[in-house]
Coordinates of C-alpha atoms in Angstrom, one line a residue:
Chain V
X1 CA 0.0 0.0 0.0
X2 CA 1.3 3.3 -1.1
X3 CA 2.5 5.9 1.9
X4 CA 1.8 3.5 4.4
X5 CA 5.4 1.5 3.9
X6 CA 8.8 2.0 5.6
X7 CA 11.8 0.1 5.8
X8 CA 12.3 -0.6 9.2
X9 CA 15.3 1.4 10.6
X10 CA 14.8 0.8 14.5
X11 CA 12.2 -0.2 17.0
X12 CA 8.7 1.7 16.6
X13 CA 7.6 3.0 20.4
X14 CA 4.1 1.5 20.2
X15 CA 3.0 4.0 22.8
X16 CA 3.2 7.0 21.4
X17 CA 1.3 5.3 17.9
X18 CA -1.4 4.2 20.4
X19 CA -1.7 7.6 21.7
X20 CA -2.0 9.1 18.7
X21 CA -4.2 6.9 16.8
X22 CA -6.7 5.8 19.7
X23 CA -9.1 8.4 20.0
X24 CA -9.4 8.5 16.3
X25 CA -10.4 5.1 16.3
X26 CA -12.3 4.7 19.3
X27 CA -15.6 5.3 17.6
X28 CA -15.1 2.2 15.6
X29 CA -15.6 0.5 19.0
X30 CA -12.7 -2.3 18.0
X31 CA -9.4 -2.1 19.4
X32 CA -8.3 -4.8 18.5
X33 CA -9.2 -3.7 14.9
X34 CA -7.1 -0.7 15.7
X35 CA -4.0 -2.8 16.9
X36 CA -4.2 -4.8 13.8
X37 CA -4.4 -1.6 11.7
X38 CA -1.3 0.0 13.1
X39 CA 0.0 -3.7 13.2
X40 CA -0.1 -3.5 9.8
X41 CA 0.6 0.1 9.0
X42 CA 3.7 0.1 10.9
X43 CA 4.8 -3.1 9.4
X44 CA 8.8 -2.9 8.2
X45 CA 8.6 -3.8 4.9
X46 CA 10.9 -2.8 2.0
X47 CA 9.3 -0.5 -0.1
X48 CA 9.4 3.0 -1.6
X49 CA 6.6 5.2 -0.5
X50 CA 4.0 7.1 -2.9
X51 CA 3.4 4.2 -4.9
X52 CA 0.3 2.4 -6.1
X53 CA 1.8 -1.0 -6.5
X54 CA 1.1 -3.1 -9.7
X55 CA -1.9 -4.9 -9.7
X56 CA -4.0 -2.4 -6.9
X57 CA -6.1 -0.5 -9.0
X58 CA -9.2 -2.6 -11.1
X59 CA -9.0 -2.3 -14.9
X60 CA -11.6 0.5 -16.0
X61 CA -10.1 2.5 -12.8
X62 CA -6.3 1.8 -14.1
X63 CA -7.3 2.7 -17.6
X64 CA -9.4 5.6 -16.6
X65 CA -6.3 6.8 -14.6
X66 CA -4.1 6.5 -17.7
X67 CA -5.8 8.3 -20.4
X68 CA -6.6 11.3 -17.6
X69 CA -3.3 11.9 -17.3
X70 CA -2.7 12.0 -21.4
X71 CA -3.3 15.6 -22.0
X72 CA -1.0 16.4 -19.0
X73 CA 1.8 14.2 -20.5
X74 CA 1.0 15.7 -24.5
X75 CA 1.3 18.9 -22.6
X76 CA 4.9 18.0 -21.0
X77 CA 5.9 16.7 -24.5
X78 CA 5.0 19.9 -26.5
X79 CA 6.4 22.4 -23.9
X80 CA 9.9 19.7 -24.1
X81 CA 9.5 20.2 -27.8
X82 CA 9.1 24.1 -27.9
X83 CA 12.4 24.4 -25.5
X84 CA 14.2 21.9 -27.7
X85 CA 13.4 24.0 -30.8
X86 CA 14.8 26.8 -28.7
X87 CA 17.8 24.6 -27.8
X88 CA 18.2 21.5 -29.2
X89 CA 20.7 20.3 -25.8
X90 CA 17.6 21.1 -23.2
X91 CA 16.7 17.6 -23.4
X92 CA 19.6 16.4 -21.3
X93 CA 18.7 19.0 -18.2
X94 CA 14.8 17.6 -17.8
X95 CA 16.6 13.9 -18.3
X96 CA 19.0 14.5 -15.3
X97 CA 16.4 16.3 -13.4
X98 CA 14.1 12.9 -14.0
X99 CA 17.2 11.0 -12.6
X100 CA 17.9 13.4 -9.8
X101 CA 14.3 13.2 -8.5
X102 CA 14.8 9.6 -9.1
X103 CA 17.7 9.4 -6.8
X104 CA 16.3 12.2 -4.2
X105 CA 13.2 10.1 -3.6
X106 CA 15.3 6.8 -2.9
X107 CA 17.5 8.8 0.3
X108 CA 15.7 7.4 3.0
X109 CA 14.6 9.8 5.5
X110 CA 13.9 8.8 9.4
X111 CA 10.3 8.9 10.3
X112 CA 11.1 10.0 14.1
X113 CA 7.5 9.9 15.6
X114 CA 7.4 5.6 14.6
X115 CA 11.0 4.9 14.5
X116 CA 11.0 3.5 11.0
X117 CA 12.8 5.2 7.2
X118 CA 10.6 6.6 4.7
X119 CA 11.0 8.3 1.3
X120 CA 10.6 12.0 -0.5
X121 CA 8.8 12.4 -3.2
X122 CA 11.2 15.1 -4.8
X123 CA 7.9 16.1 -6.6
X124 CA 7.5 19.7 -5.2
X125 CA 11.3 19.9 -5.3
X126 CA 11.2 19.7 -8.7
X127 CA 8.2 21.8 -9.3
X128 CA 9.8 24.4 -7.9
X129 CA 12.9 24.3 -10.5
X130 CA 11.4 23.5 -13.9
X131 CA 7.3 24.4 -13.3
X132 CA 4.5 22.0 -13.0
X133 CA 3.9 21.0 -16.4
X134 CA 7.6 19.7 -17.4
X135 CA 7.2 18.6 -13.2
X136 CA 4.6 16.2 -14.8
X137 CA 7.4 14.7 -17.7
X138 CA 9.7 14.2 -15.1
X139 CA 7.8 12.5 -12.7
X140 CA 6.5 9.8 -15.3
X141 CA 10.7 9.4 -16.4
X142 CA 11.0 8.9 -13.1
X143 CA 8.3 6.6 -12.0
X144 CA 9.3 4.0 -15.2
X145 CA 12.6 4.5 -13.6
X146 CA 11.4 3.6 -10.5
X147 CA 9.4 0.6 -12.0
X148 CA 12.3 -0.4 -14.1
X149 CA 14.9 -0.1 -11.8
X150 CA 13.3 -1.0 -8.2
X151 CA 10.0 -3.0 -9.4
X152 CA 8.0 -0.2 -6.8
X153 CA 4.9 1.4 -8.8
X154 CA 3.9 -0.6 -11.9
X155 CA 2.6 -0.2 -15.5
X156 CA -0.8 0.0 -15.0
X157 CA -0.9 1.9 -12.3
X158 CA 1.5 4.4 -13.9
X159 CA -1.3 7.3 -14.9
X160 CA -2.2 7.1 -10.9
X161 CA 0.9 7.6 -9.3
X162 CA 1.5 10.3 -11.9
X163 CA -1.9 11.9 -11.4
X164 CA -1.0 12.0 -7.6
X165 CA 2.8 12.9 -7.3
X166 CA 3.3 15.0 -10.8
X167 CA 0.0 16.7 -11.5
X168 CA -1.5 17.0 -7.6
X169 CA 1.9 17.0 -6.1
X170 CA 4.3 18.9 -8.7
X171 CA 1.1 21.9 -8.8
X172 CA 0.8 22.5 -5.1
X173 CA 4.5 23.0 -4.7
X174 CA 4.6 25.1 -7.2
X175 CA 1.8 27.4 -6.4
X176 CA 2.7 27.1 -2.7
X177 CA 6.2 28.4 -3.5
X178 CA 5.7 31.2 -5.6
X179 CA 2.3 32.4 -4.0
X180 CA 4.7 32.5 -0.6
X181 CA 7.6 34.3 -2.7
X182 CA 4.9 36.4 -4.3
X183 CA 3.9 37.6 -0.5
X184 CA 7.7 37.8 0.3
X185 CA 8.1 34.7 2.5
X186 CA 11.7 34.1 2.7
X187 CA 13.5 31.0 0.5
X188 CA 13.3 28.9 3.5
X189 CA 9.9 28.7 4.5
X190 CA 8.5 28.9 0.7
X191 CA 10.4 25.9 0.1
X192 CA 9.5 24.3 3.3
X193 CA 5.8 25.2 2.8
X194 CA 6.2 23.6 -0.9
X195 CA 7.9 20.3 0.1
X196 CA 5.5 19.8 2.9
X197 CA 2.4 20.8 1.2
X198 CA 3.2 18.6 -2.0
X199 CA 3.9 15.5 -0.1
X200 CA 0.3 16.2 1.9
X201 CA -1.3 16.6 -1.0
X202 CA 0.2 13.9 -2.9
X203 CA -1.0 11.4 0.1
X204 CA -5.0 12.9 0.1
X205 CA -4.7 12.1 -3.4
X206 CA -3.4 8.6 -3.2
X207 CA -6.1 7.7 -0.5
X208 CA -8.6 9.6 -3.0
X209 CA -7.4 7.2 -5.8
X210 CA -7.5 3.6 -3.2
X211 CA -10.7 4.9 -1.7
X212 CA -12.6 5.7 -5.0
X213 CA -11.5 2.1 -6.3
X214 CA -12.0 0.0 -3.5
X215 CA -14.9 1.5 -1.3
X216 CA -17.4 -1.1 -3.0
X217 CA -20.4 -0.9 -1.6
X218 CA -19.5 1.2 1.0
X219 CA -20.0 5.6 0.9
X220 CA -16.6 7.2 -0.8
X221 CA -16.1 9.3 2.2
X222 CA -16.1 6.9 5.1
X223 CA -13.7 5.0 2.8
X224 CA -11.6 8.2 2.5
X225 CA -11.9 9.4 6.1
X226 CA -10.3 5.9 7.1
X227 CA -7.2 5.7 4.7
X228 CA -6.5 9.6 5.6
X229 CA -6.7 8.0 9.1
X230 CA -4.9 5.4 8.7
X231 CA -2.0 7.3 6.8
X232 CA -1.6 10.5 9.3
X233 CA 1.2 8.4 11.4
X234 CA 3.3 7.9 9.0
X235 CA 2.2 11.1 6.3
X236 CA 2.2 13.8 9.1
X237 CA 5.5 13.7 9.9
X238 CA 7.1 12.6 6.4
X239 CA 5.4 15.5 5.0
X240 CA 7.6 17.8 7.5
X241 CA 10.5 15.8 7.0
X242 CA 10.0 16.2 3.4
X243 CA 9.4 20.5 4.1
X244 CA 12.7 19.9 5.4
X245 CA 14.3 18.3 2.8
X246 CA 13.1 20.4 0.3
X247 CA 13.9 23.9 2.0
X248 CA 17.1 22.3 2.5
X249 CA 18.1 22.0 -1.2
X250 CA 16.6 24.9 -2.2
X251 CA 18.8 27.6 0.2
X252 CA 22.2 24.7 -0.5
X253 CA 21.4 25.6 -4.2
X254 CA 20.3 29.1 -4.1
X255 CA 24.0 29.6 -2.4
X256 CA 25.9 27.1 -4.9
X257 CA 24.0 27.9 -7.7
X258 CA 21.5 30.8 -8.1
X259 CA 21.1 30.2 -11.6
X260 CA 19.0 27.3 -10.9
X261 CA 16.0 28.5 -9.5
X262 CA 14.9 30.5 -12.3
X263 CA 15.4 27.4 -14.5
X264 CA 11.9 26.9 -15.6
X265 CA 11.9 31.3 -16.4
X266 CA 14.4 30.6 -18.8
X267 CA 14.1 30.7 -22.7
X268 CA 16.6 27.8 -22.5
X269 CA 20.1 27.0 -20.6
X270 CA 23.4 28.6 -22.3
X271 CA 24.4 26.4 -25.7
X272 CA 27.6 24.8 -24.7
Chain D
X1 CA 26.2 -24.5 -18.8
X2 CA 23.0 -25.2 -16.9
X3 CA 19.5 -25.5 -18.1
X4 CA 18.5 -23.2 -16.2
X5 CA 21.2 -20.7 -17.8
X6 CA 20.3 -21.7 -21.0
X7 CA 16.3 -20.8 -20.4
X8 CA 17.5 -17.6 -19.2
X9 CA 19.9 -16.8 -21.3
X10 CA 17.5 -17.5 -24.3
X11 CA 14.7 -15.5 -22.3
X12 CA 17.0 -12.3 -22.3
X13 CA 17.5 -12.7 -26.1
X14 CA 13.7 -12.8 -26.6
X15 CA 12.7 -9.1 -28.3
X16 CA 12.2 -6.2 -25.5
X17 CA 8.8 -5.2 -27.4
X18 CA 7.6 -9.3 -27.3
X19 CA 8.3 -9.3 -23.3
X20 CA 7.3 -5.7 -22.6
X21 CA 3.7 -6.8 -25.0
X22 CA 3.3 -9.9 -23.0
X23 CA 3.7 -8.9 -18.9
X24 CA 1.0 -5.9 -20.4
X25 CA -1.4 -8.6 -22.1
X26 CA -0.7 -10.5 -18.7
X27 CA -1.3 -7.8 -16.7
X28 CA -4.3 -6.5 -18.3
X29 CA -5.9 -10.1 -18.2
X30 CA -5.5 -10.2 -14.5
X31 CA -7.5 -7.2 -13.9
X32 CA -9.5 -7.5 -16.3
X33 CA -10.7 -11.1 -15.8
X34 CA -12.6 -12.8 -13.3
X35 CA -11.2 -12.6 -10.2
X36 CA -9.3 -14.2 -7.6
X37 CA -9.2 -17.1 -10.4
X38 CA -7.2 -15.4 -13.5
X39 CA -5.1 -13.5 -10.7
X40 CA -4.1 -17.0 -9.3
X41 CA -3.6 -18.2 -12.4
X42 CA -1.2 -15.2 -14.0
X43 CA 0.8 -15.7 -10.4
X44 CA 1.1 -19.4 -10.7
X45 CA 2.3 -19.1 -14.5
X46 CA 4.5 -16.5 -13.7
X47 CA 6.2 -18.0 -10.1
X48 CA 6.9 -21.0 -12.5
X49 CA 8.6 -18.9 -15.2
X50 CA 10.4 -17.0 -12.6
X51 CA 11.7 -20.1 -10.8
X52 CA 12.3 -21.3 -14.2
X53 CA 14.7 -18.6 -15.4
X54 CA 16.7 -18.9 -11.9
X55 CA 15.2 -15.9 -9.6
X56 CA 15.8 -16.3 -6.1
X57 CA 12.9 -18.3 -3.7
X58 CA 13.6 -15.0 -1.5
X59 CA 13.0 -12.4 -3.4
X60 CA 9.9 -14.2 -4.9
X61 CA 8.5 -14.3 -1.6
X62 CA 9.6 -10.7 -0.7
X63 CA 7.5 -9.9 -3.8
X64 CA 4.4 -11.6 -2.7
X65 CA 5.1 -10.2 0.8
X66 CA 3.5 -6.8 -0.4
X67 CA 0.7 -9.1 -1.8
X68 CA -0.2 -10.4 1.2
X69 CA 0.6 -6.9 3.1
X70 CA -2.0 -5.1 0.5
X71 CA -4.7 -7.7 1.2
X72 CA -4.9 -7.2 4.8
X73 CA -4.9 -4.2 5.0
X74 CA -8.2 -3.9 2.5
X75 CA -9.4 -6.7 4.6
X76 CA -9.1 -4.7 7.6
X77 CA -10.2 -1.5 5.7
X78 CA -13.4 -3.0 5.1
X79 CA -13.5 -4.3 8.7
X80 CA -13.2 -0.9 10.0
X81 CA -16.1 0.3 7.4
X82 CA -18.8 -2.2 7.9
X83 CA -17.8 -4.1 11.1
X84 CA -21.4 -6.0 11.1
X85 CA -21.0 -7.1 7.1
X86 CA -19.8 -10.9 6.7
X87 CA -16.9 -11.6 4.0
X88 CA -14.9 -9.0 4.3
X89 CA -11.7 -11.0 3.7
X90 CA -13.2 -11.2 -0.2
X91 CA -11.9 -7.9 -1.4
X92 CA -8.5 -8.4 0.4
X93 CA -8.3 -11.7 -1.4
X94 CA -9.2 -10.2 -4.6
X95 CA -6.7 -7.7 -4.2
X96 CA -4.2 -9.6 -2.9
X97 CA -4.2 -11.9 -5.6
X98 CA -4.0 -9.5 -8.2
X99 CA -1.1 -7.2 -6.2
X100 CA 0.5 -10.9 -6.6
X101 CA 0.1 -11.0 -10.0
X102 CA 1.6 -7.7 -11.1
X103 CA 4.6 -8.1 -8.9
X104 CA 5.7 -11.5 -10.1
X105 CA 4.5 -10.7 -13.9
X106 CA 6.9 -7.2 -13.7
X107 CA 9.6 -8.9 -11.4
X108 CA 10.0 -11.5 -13.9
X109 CA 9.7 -8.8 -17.1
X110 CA 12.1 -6.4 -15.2
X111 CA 14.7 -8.9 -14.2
X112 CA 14.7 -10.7 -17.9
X113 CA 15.1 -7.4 -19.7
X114 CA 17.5 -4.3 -19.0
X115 CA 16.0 -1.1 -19.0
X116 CA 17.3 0.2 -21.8
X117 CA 16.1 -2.4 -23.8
X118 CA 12.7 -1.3 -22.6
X119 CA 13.4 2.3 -23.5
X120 CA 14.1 0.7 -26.7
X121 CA 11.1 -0.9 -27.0
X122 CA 9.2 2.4 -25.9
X123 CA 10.8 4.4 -28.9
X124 CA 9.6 1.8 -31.6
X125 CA 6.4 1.9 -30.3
X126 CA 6.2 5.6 -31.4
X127 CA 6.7 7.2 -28.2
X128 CA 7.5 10.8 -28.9
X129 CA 11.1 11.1 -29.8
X130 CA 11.9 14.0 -27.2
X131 CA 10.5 11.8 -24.5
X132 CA 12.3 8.9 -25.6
X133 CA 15.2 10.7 -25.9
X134 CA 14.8 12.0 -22.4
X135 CA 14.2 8.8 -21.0
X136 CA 17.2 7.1 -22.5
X137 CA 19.6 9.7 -20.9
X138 CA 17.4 9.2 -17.3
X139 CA 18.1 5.8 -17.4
X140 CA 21.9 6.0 -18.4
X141 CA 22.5 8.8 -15.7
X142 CA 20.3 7.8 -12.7
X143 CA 23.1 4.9 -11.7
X144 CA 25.7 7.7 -12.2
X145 CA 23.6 9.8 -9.7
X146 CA 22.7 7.5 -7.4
X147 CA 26.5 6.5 -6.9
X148 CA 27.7 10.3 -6.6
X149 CA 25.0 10.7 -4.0
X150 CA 25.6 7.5 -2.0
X151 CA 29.2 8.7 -1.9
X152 CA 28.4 12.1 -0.8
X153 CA 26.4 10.4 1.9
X154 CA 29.1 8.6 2.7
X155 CA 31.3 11.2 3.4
X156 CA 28.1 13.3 5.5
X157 CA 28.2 10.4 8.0
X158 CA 32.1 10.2 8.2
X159 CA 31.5 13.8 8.8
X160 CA 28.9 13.2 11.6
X161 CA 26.3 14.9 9.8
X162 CA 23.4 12.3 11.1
X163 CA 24.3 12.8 14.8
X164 CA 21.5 13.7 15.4
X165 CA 17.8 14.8 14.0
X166 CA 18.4 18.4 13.6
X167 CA 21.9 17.9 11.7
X168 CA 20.6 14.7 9.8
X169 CA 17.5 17.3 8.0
X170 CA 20.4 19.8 7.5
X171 CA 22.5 16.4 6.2
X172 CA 20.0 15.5 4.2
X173 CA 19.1 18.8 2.4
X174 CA 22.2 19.8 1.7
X175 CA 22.6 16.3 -0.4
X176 CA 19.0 17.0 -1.9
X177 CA 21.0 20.1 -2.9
X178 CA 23.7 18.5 -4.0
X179 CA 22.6 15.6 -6.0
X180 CA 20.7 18.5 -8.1
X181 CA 23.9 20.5 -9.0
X182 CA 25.6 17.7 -9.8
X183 CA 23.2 16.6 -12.2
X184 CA 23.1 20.4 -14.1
X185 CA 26.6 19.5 -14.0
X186 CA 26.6 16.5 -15.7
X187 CA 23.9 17.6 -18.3
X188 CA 26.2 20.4 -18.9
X189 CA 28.9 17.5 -19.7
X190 CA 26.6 15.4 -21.6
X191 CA 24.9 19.0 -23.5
X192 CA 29.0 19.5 -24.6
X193 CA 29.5 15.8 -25.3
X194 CA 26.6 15.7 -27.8
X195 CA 27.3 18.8 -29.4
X196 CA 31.2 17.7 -30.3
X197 CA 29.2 14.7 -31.4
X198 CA 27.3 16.7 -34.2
X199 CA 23.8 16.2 -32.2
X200 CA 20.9 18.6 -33.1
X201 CA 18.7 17.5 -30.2
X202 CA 17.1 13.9 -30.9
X203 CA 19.1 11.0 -30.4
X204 CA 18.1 9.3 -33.2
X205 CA 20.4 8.8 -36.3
X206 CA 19.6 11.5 -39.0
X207 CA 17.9 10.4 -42.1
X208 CA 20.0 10.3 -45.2
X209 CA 18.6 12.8 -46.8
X210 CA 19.5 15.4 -43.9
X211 CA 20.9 18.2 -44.6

């Protein structure tokens, strides 16, 4: 299950999850429900984070996921065009940003509050260098490289995972960023604000994407309402770390490399 | 040589577009088919080709591990939704076969054929040539990456930079950082390598009649 996954780093203190979680479930009226949940959700298991895995999604919800995201993608291809017209060498930067993100969201990052390792997204990072449209190319090089690579995510769950890390994700960074920037908000807390934002996002719309396809018979928002549950341990937390991360990067490169962050501004990078 | 080098050996030499066809015929069958039965099935089929070519018992199970993690947690899911309602193990089954299915079906495509082979397979399907062109040059560079940020790492924590929390998200931001100049750096490098090489933009070999 997508967000819900850690590799175990180190002994969760049960406590504290109990704490937490309890009163949200003690309307359900089963603890032991409760115990098997976090059980469950707290379970070490190797796997990245953000993903739909192969195989989750039913076939009309798969496809309908898929073709969604097609105009998004057309849109990323004719924008990569346009700048390749420009400058026939801008294909290489959006490739090495795909592989950076790659590599960004493989560092595995402490979850403190249940003692486990996590991973970014790199989603909002990225929207916040090259805009959200190319944010949505990069994200699907990145989730093939992912699949390819790492076997996480899958094929047919592809137009998902993009839908909720490129499009959901890669557009709240960016409007978080530059609406904070646009009100003055120092580097810092922009970036923060993105990072953690995108990666809260990205989560509401992977339980929005589980719920929707596995409800059943049973109302879309009690369905929701429990997988947001469910997810807040780990999501809460991660999202911050991820605030972190990103604010992080952003001031190391505004310092080592200014030039950067007006990458997506640019006509296109110097011709070599 | 064994048999079981030889089946895998002629396996990899299968065409990339044949295997990359087949795991998506496979995986469209198991979700589009009746389920858990075709789910079962495509896992079964696909256990046996994997054990077959040679893949490891363990990692076969620690593919079916997420199988069996996804359909509890549905089961429970629907537990925690309708705590009167009878069968609610059905949809984690359901699920959990077919989570089953896609991981062995892509475990066995991905460890058969090398991703650039895929990429390959990609471009001759008519996937625009920018994006192919992109995702060729992602999938050469994102070992390269993932090395010069692993040995960056390296260094942080010779460095004490994940004493503790606070200097760990300072650690970790400042590789973040750095794993993002180096790879402006190195599409610099690869921008200036292209260029000596006469490239225009697409990978692709110019037609004949190109200017």
């Amino acid at each position: 299950m997508p967000g819900i996954s850690g590799r175990g780093c180190g002994a969760a203190p049960w406590h504290r999850v109990q704490a937490l979680l309890q009163p949200a479930f003690h309307a359900t009226r089963a603890p032991s429900r409760f115990w098997l949940l976090a059980a469950l959700l707290l379970l070490p298991h190797p796997a990245h984070a953000m993903h739909l895995a192969e195989g989750l999604l039913p076939f009309g919800w798969a496809l309908g996921w898929t073709i969604s995201v097609l105009p998004l993608l057309a849109l990323g291809v004719t924008r990569l065009r346009q700048r390749v017209a420009q400058n026939p060498l801008y294909s290489p930067f959006v490739a090495m940003l795909a592989a950076a993100v790659f590599v960004v969201s493989c560092m595995p990052v402490p979850v403190p509050i249940i003692g486990t390792c996590s991973h970014p997204c790199g989603t909002g990072l990225a929207a916040v260098l090259i805009g959200p449209v190319m944010t949505v190319l990069v994200t699907f090089v990145a989730l093939l490289l992912q699949a390819l690579f790492l076997a996480h995510g899958g094929l047919t769950t592809l137009g998902a995972d993009i839908w909720s890390m490129g499009v959901v994700g890669g557009f709240v960074g960016y409007g978080v960023f530059h609406g904070l920037r646009a009100v003055r908000a120092p580097l810092a807390v922009a970036a923060f604000a993105a990072g953690m934002l995108s990666d809260w996002a990205t989560y509401a719309m992977t339980s929005f994407e589980l719920a929707s396809a596995l409800h059943g018979s049973q109302p879309l928002g009690s369905a929701l309402g429990t997988l947001l549950l469910s997810f807040l341990p780990t999501q809460l937390p991660l999202g911050i770390l991820e605030g972190a991360l990103t604010a992080g990067a952003v001031v190391f490169i505004s310092r080592r490399r200014p030039a950067l962050l007006h990458f997506h501004a640019l006509p296109a990078p110097a011709t070599p | 040589m064994s048999r079981t080098s030889q089946l895998r050996e002629r396996a990899a030499r299968l065409d990339a577009r044949l295997k990359l066809g087949g795991a998506l015929f496979a995986l469209l069958v198991t979700l589009a088919g009746p389920a858990p039965h075709t789910a079962l099935g495509v896992t079964g089929l696909a256990l046996l080709a994997s054990l077959a070519a040679g893949e490891r018992v363990r990692a076969l199970v620690r593919r079916l591990g997420l199988a069996v993690f996804s359909g509890l947690a549905v089961w429970v899911l629907h537990l925690l939704l309708q705590p009167e309602a009878a069968g609610a193990w059905v949809p984690g089954l359901i699920l959990g076969t077919r989570v089953a299915a896609g991981a062995t079906v892509f475990g066995l495509l991905i460890a058969l054929t090398p991703p650039w082979e895929l990429v390959g397979a990609l471009r001759s399907w008519r996937v625009p040539a920018p994006l192919a062109d992109v995702l060729a040059l992602a999938v050469r560079y994102a070992t390269v990456l993932e090395r010069s940020a692993q040995s960056a790492r390296e260094a942080q924590i010779l460095r004490l930079g994940y004493r503790d929390v606070r200097r760990g998200l300072h650690s970790l931001g400042a590789l973040g950082g750095l794993t993002l100049v180096r790879a402006f750096d190195q599409a610099h490098a690869t921008a200036e390598a292209m260029a000596a090489r006469g490239c225009r933009g697409a990978l692709v070999p110019p037609r004949r009649d190109d200017p």
